[in-house]
């Protein structure tokens, strides 16, 4: 509903060598984004424009229609002092206003009387100043906006822009009395109790003030589609109230300009632009920037758009929230040209600014109250999360709870092995699909208000979860809010999907704005209520609090599990013919608890059992499974004549029968010795390996051997009937047998084979050391920076048996 204004350079396309259209190049919807409307080189002919150098006050550029207002031809004015063009009194008034301290726009208009062939002609002079860069003859900028191209630029010179509008009738009031003109309306706005009241009061007042046939208050949504939320109109006009218009009707560059220049008038959509002469401002070598001009010529595409609507004159007033455009007051006139004087336009602009302030105040009050409530809820949840006796999921789903932090239809959580939900129930398969999708997206907070459109592969019904806000957390944990589909109808001012028509012009076809603005109803589906930026920020804060709570709880659980784990790792027996060293080294990460364990015990027949194992996983569940397996294996092996393979087979069946749902690598070894072997000074090592690392033996002379079986065997818990085999070797008196878990030899930068080879190399140099020292030296040399994973280790030295 406005002109397509370009407020900055655009990148060149592949077919163009310039970012701008060339002068006179035809404009249609295919190239209007390259139309340099902020430097159009022309003005609307309801007034004239003079660009005056400072401080000499010489006319350097002027609109061709100068004679219509001043009575002097444009080419006679160039290069002459302003006093010779306007007359000494009028030029003096302009110079005095321009030299006063402060923003020129605060003193507009300067009321002048020009001599028109002996007849006094009242004229409103509207002044603003354009500043130029010192480093080159680059684009101009307003002195209140010295940043050009995103960087600060030093000011070397200025050009005073003087725009003259004839005051054809009596002035309604002087500019300083603007407040008096709208005082009654301000009082009404202060008394309004709702947004619709604020809108209606403003549109009625602007229409009464300016005399336009229709005045609309036009509000943008998050995507800059517009909606007419209030309207004041002549009785014979049909209503536009409630109609929506697509964001393309007011392109981004036009919105950016509205944020700088808050009012724009087109008094006659059929006007013929009056060019500026010369084309380039001599001070810059470029066209004059008319961003802040009141007479700036507008895009012919926009004028065609207005004519297609039947509009003859138009005015718009910016409505800002902070520095951001959130709406417009759009004024249309149908019965002919219409040009409210500057003071009237300024009063209407003042009303728009007042409405903006009221809306900002109301929005800030409501946001402040809501933010206080959310912060209060967050503080309560943070404090409640410290109660480690209560599952974190239960705390978050209580009242107050997560639905008080972010309003939604449903919320589901999965934290520390506990799941729960509040609000509308969601099927488990839907929750699983949403959690997987959110994790795949990456990011701390994942949001969408159109899940069926962005993730159709999930096949989640829109009535269950059309909007999703998710906080993916480590180890598959999550918090997910959902909103159902919000089906609604939108009445557009014309089909938003048909924005242009093709117009034949001679032998060519030109794309032009659409002509139909009839009410067009669209049913919007697959959308939920959108997630607000403040809600996303609050979800970010919640994520931080949750991570802190999870860390604190995991440390306590880890310490508890580690204490339990250490309590199960009992000291080995102390027979006179065996020297034992056992070690358990937890991972350097305090929160990580593993399922590594060792065990040494003597059977009734005098043989000694060695057990080393590692349950799959690194959490408290793995630690608990370790305790179960250790107890079962002890019970099975203690008074059994079966060898290690038989013990492992029975343990496999127990895991299946008791439904323990765990897997582990385990190595069971038995040290056996007959009287004859005792006399010979040798000991048999019988072992069976369920997917564990092989034992290592160091002989008395320092030689090292890896006791690898010929066939790899399955982990425990994979299959209850997995085949198990015993392996037997004989070792000499004085040898050392070493059993260990993968944390001793596994690294991110090395494979097991490399780690075992390094272990053997280190062990070969320790033949003369006691077993306790061997264990300590190996840990120090192989894990200089601490263990990345838990380490369990058994070292046993075979001595001569006495007695």
Tab-separated table of C-alpha atoms in Angstrom, residues 422-711:
chain	number	residue	atom	x	y	z
A	422	UNK	CA	0.856	-32.042	31.320
A	423	UNK	CA	-1.994	-30.639	29.266
A	424	UNK	CA	-3.531	-32.481	26.331
A	425	UNK	CA	-2.147	-36.060	26.213
A	426	UNK	CA	0.106	-36.942	23.279
A	427	UNK	CA	0.640	-40.504	21.984
A	428	UNK	CA	4.044	-41.963	22.824
A	429	UNK	CA	4.948	-42.367	19.150
A	430	UNK	CA	4.272	-38.676	18.518
A	431	UNK	CA	6.493	-37.659	21.422
A	432	UNK	CA	9.261	-39.958	20.185
A	433	UNK	CA	9.041	-38.507	16.671
A	434	UNK	CA	9.118	-34.921	17.954
A	435	UNK	CA	12.089	-35.580	20.232
A	436	UNK	CA	14.065	-37.201	17.417
A	437	UNK	CA	13.204	-34.377	14.996
A	438	UNK	CA	14.179	-31.669	17.500
A	439	UNK	CA	17.530	-33.315	18.178
A	440	UNK	CA	18.246	-33.548	14.452
A	441	UNK	CA	17.643	-29.817	13.995
A	442	UNK	CA	20.474	-28.829	16.309
A	443	UNK	CA	20.386	-25.684	18.409
A	444	UNK	CA	19.542	-25.010	22.018
A	445	UNK	CA	15.852	-24.210	21.409
A	446	UNK	CA	14.012	-25.507	18.333
A	447	UNK	CA	10.713	-23.899	17.283
A	448	UNK	CA	8.188	-24.030	14.492
A	449	UNK	CA	4.562	-22.974	14.195
A	450	UNK	CA	3.987	-25.077	11.059
A	451	UNK	CA	5.289	-28.577	11.747
A	452	UNK	CA	3.206	-30.309	9.001
A	453	UNK	CA	4.830	-27.994	6.450
A	454	UNK	CA	8.447	-28.142	7.650
A	455	UNK	CA	8.482	-31.833	8.651
A	456	UNK	CA	5.772	-33.676	6.694
A	457	UNK	CA	7.775	-36.901	6.990
A	458	UNK	CA	6.835	-37.104	10.675
A	459	UNK	CA	3.131	-37.472	9.776
A	460	UNK	CA	2.163	-35.853	13.085
A	461	UNK	CA	-1.518	-34.776	12.993
A	462	UNK	CA	-1.822	-30.972	13.028
A	463	UNK	CA	-4.588	-31.137	15.615
A	464	UNK	CA	-2.075	-32.702	18.030
A	465	UNK	CA	1.132	-30.808	17.316
A	466	UNK	CA	1.238	-28.082	14.716
A	467	UNK	CA	3.493	-25.806	16.750
A	468	UNK	CA	6.533	-27.216	18.559
A	469	UNK	CA	9.043	-25.665	20.923
A	470	UNK	CA	11.703	-28.115	22.076
A	471	UNK	CA	14.757	-28.008	24.330
A	472	UNK	CA	16.985	-30.956	23.383
A	473	UNK	CA	19.249	-31.934	26.289
A	474	UNK	CA	22.194	-34.342	26.648
A	475	UNK	CA	21.709	-38.119	26.664
A	476	UNK	CA	18.337	-38.034	24.907
A	477	UNK	CA	16.629	-35.852	27.508
A	478	UNK	CA	14.219	-33.141	26.413
A	479	UNK	CA	11.429	-30.697	27.168
A	480	UNK	CA	8.818	-30.254	24.410
A	481	UNK	CA	5.838	-27.900	24.255
A	482	UNK	CA	3.183	-28.338	21.556
A	483	UNK	CA	0.340	-26.233	20.198
A	484	UNK	CA	-2.512	-27.508	18.106
A	485	UNK	CA	-3.454	-26.221	14.677
A	486	UNK	CA	-5.235	-22.867	14.735
A	487	UNK	CA	-7.524	-22.882	11.707
A	488	UNK	CA	-8.693	-19.375	10.816
A	489	UNK	CA	-9.954	-17.354	7.885
A	490	UNK	CA	-8.118	-14.356	6.458
A	491	UNK	CA	-9.925	-11.827	4.289
A	492	UNK	CA	-7.436	-10.370	1.831
A	493	UNK	CA	-7.824	-7.219	-0.226
A	494	UNK	CA	-7.473	-9.179	-3.446
A	495	UNK	CA	-5.865	-12.554	-4.062
A	496	UNK	CA	-2.442	-12.395	-2.318
A	497	UNK	CA	-1.118	-15.121	-4.619
A	498	UNK	CA	-1.862	-13.059	-7.744
A	499	UNK	CA	0.107	-9.881	-7.163
A	500	UNK	CA	0.637	-8.751	-10.767
A	501	UNK	CA	-1.010	-8.584	-14.163
A	502	UNK	CA	0.502	-8.433	-17.622
A	503	UNK	CA	-0.179	-5.225	-19.564
A	504	UNK	CA	0.482	-5.085	-23.312
A	505	UNK	CA	2.248	-1.912	-24.376
A	506	UNK	CA	2.714	-1.942	-28.137
A	507	UNK	CA	4.762	-4.985	-29.006
A	508	UNK	CA	5.894	-5.616	-25.429
A	509	UNK	CA	4.304	-6.939	-22.261
A	510	UNK	CA	4.871	-5.173	-18.948
A	511	UNK	CA	4.120	-6.555	-15.481
A	512	UNK	CA	2.031	-4.108	-13.466
A	513	UNK	CA	0.278	-4.140	-10.084
A	514	UNK	CA	-2.923	-6.118	-9.749
A	515	UNK	CA	-6.258	-4.383	-10.347
A	516	UNK	CA	-8.563	-6.523	-8.269
A	517	UNK	CA	-8.906	-5.620	-4.583
A	518	UNK	CA	-12.156	-7.449	-3.962
A	519	UNK	CA	-12.450	-9.301	-0.683
A	520	UNK	CA	-10.739	-12.687	-1.115
A	521	UNK	CA	-11.103	-15.208	1.706
A	522	UNK	CA	-8.371	-17.717	2.488
A	523	UNK	CA	-8.632	-20.505	5.068
A	524	UNK	CA	-5.265	-20.847	6.768
A	525	UNK	CA	-4.365	-24.338	7.947
A	526	UNK	CA	-1.264	-26.108	9.265
A	527	UNK	CA	-0.363	-23.142	11.469
A	528	UNK	CA	-0.449	-22.787	15.227
A	529	UNK	CA	-0.294	-19.691	17.359
A	530	UNK	CA	3.281	-18.460	16.805
A	531	UNK	CA	5.934	-18.620	19.504
A	532	UNK	CA	6.831	-15.118	20.630
A	533	UNK	CA	10.494	-13.982	20.838
A	534	UNK	CA	10.103	-13.454	24.590
A	535	UNK	CA	8.904	-17.048	24.977
A	536	UNK	CA	11.930	-18.322	23.055
A	537	UNK	CA	14.210	-16.259	25.308
A	538	UNK	CA	12.523	-17.695	28.402
A	539	UNK	CA	13.000	-21.220	27.038
A	540	UNK	CA	16.709	-20.398	26.639
A	541	UNK	CA	16.850	-19.336	30.305
A	542	UNK	CA	15.014	-22.499	31.340
A	543	UNK	CA	17.513	-24.616	29.426
A	544	UNK	CA	20.389	-23.028	31.333
A	545	UNK	CA	18.655	-23.689	34.659
A	546	UNK	CA	17.905	-27.290	33.677
A	547	UNK	CA	21.498	-27.974	32.699
A	548	UNK	CA	22.658	-26.634	36.062
A	549	UNK	CA	20.098	-28.752	37.920
A	550	UNK	CA	20.974	-31.860	35.915
A	551	UNK	CA	24.664	-31.314	36.546
A	552	UNK	CA	24.148	-30.870	40.283
A	553	UNK	CA	21.942	-33.963	40.473
A	554	UNK	CA	24.262	-36.046	38.309
A	555	UNK	CA	27.208	-35.162	40.541
A	556	UNK	CA	25.312	-36.372	43.595
A	557	UNK	CA	24.169	-39.531	41.820
A	558	UNK	CA	27.658	-40.101	40.455
A	559	UNK	CA	29.205	-39.751	43.898
A	560	UNK	CA	26.626	-42.138	45.318
A	561	UNK	CA	27.174	-44.653	42.538
A	562	UNK	CA	30.937	-44.334	42.860
A	563	UNK	CA	30.712	-44.978	46.608
A	564	UNK	CA	28.536	-48.035	45.946
A	565	UNK	CA	30.907	-49.198	43.252
A	566	UNK	CA	33.966	-48.889	45.483
A	567	UNK	CA	32.163	-50.732	48.282
A	568	UNK	CA	31.715	-53.715	45.949
A	569	UNK	CA	35.363	-53.723	44.916
A	570	UNK	CA	36.626	-55.631	47.963
A	571	UNK	CA	40.226	-56.315	48.828
A	572	UNK	CA	41.623	-59.586	47.406
A	573	UNK	CA	42.655	-62.532	49.587
A	574	UNK	CA	46.257	-62.761	50.786
A	575	UNK	CA	47.587	-66.295	50.277
A	576	UNK	CA	51.320	-66.757	50.793
A	577	UNK	CA	51.942	-67.929	47.217
A	578	UNK	CA	50.208	-65.000	45.480
A	579	UNK	CA	50.828	-61.260	45.587
A	580	UNK	CA	47.865	-59.156	44.433
A	581	UNK	CA	47.484	-55.520	43.405
A	582	UNK	CA	44.012	-54.270	42.475
A	583	UNK	CA	43.229	-50.767	41.258
A	584	UNK	CA	40.101	-48.862	40.271
A	585	UNK	CA	40.565	-45.479	38.574
A	586	UNK	CA	37.340	-43.556	37.796
A	587	UNK	CA	37.093	-41.422	34.669
A	588	UNK	CA	38.376	-37.853	34.933
A	589	UNK	CA	34.818	-36.586	34.314
A	590	UNK	CA	33.189	-36.551	37.703
A	591	UNK	CA	29.681	-36.971	36.325
A	592	UNK	CA	30.590	-40.199	34.473
A	593	UNK	CA	30.060	-43.465	36.325
A	594	UNK	CA	30.862	-46.710	34.556
A	595	UNK	CA	30.277	-50.417	35.023
A	596	UNK	CA	33.899	-51.559	35.373
A	597	UNK	CA	34.695	-54.012	38.163
A	598	UNK	CA	37.192	-56.587	39.378
A	599	UNK	CA	36.862	-59.484	41.811
A	600	UNK	CA	39.280	-61.989	43.376
A	601	UNK	CA	38.187	-64.846	45.627
A	602	UNK	CA	39.333	-68.346	46.650
A	603	UNK	CA	37.224	-71.414	45.900
A	604	UNK	CA	36.808	-74.263	48.425
A	605	UNK	CA	39.237	-76.464	46.454
A	606	UNK	CA	42.018	-73.901	46.940
A	607	UNK	CA	42.011	-72.445	43.409
A	608	UNK	CA	41.780	-68.683	42.992
A	609	UNK	CA	39.224	-66.945	40.750
A	610	UNK	CA	40.093	-63.716	38.946
A	611	UNK	CA	37.263	-61.694	37.369
A	612	UNK	CA	37.491	-58.487	35.348
A	613	UNK	CA	34.408	-56.966	33.650
A	614	UNK	CA	32.885	-53.908	32.046
A	615	UNK	CA	29.121	-53.370	31.684
A	616	UNK	CA	28.114	-51.562	28.493
A	617	UNK	CA	27.199	-47.933	29.272
A	618	UNK	CA	28.370	-45.060	31.443
A	619	UNK	CA	25.648	-44.156	33.893
A	620	UNK	CA	24.121	-45.201	37.175
A	621	UNK	CA	22.187	-47.961	35.437
A	622	UNK	CA	25.474	-49.464	34.246
A	623	UNK	CA	26.851	-49.250	37.780
A	624	UNK	CA	23.756	-50.977	39.136
A	625	UNK	CA	23.998	-53.722	36.507
A	626	UNK	CA	27.638	-54.195	37.456
A	627	UNK	CA	26.611	-54.899	41.062
A	628	UNK	CA	24.060	-57.471	39.921
A	629	UNK	CA	26.479	-59.303	37.607
A	630	UNK	CA	29.259	-59.331	40.189
A	631	UNK	CA	26.951	-60.889	42.797
A	632	UNK	CA	25.542	-63.483	40.366
A	633	UNK	CA	28.974	-64.503	39.124
A	634	UNK	CA	30.337	-64.925	42.676
A	635	UNK	CA	27.367	-67.096	43.599
A	636	UNK	CA	27.690	-69.261	40.492
A	637	UNK	CA	31.463	-69.680	40.658
A	638	UNK	CA	32.170	-70.010	44.383
A	639	UNK	CA	31.415	-73.719	44.915
A	640	UNK	CA	31.375	-74.898	41.315
A	641	UNK	CA	33.572	-77.520	39.753
A	642	UNK	CA	32.902	-75.973	36.354
A	643	UNK	CA	35.636	-74.076	34.631
A	644	UNK	CA	35.399	-70.380	33.680
A	645	UNK	CA	33.513	-71.206	30.458
A	646	UNK	CA	30.801	-73.032	32.419
A	647	UNK	CA	30.513	-70.109	34.843
A	648	UNK	CA	30.017	-67.664	31.959
A	649	UNK	CA	27.447	-69.904	30.277
A	650	UNK	CA	25.392	-70.130	33.482
A	651	UNK	CA	25.681	-66.359	33.919
A	652	UNK	CA	24.406	-65.856	30.350
A	653	UNK	CA	21.324	-67.955	31.137
A	654	UNK	CA	20.750	-66.073	34.407
A	655	UNK	CA	20.809	-62.724	32.569
A	656	UNK	CA	18.173	-64.035	30.159
A	657	UNK	CA	16.029	-65.690	32.815
A	658	UNK	CA	16.074	-62.705	35.194
A	659	UNK	CA	15.509	-60.250	32.283
A	660	UNK	CA	18.382	-58.047	33.359
A	661	UNK	CA	18.624	-56.381	29.913
A	662	UNK	CA	22.323	-55.720	30.161
A	663	UNK	CA	25.470	-56.601	28.266
A	664	UNK	CA	29.031	-56.791	29.517
A	665	UNK	CA	32.492	-57.914	28.529
A	666	UNK	CA	33.844	-60.290	31.198
A	667	UNK	CA	36.989	-62.357	31.579
A	668	UNK	CA	37.044	-65.125	34.204
A	669	UNK	CA	40.346	-66.822	35.030
A	670	UNK	CA	41.194	-69.568	37.549
A	671	UNK	CA	44.671	-70.178	38.934
A	672	UNK	CA	45.102	-73.948	39.445
A	673	UNK	CA	48.030	-75.980	40.725
A	674	UNK	CA	48.439	-79.718	41.281
A	675	UNK	CA	51.105	-81.032	43.685
A	676	UNK	CA	53.237	-82.027	40.716
A	677	UNK	CA	52.956	-78.547	39.222
A	678	UNK	CA	53.855	-77.073	42.575
A	679	UNK	CA	57.010	-79.180	42.598
A	680	UNK	CA	57.780	-78.049	39.054
A	681	UNK	CA	57.235	-74.380	39.983
A	682	UNK	CA	54.438	-73.775	37.469
A	683	UNK	CA	50.779	-72.726	37.686
A	684	UNK	CA	47.984	-73.348	35.218
A	685	UNK	CA	45.887	-70.348	34.166
A	686	UNK	CA	42.486	-71.454	32.883
A	687	UNK	CA	40.374	-68.642	31.451
A	688	UNK	CA	37.321	-67.872	29.325
A	689	UNK	CA	36.763	-64.557	27.612
A	690	UNK	CA	33.309	-63.053	26.862
A	691	UNK	CA	34.316	-60.254	24.515
A	692	UNK	CA	36.922	-58.778	26.888
A	693	UNK	CA	40.503	-57.673	26.312
A	694	UNK	CA	43.047	-60.529	26.574
A	695	UNK	CA	45.164	-61.105	29.698
A	696	UNK	CA	48.858	-60.248	29.557
A	697	UNK	CA	51.583	-62.377	31.229
A	698	UNK	CA	55.056	-61.188	32.138
A	699	UNK	CA	57.548	-64.037	32.727
A	700	UNK	CA	60.309	-63.785	35.368
A	701	UNK	CA	62.827	-62.656	32.740
A	702	UNK	CA	60.653	-59.765	31.567
A	703	UNK	CA	59.198	-61.406	28.472
A	704	UNK	CA	55.573	-60.409	27.815
A	705	UNK	CA	52.880	-62.515	26.117
A	706	UNK	CA	49.248	-61.729	25.267
A	707	UNK	CA	46.911	-64.638	26.047
A	708	UNK	CA	44.632	-64.336	23.033
A	709	UNK	CA	42.151	-67.142	22.352
A	710	UNK	CA	41.800	-68.511	18.810
A	711	UNK	CA	38.121	-67.531	18.501
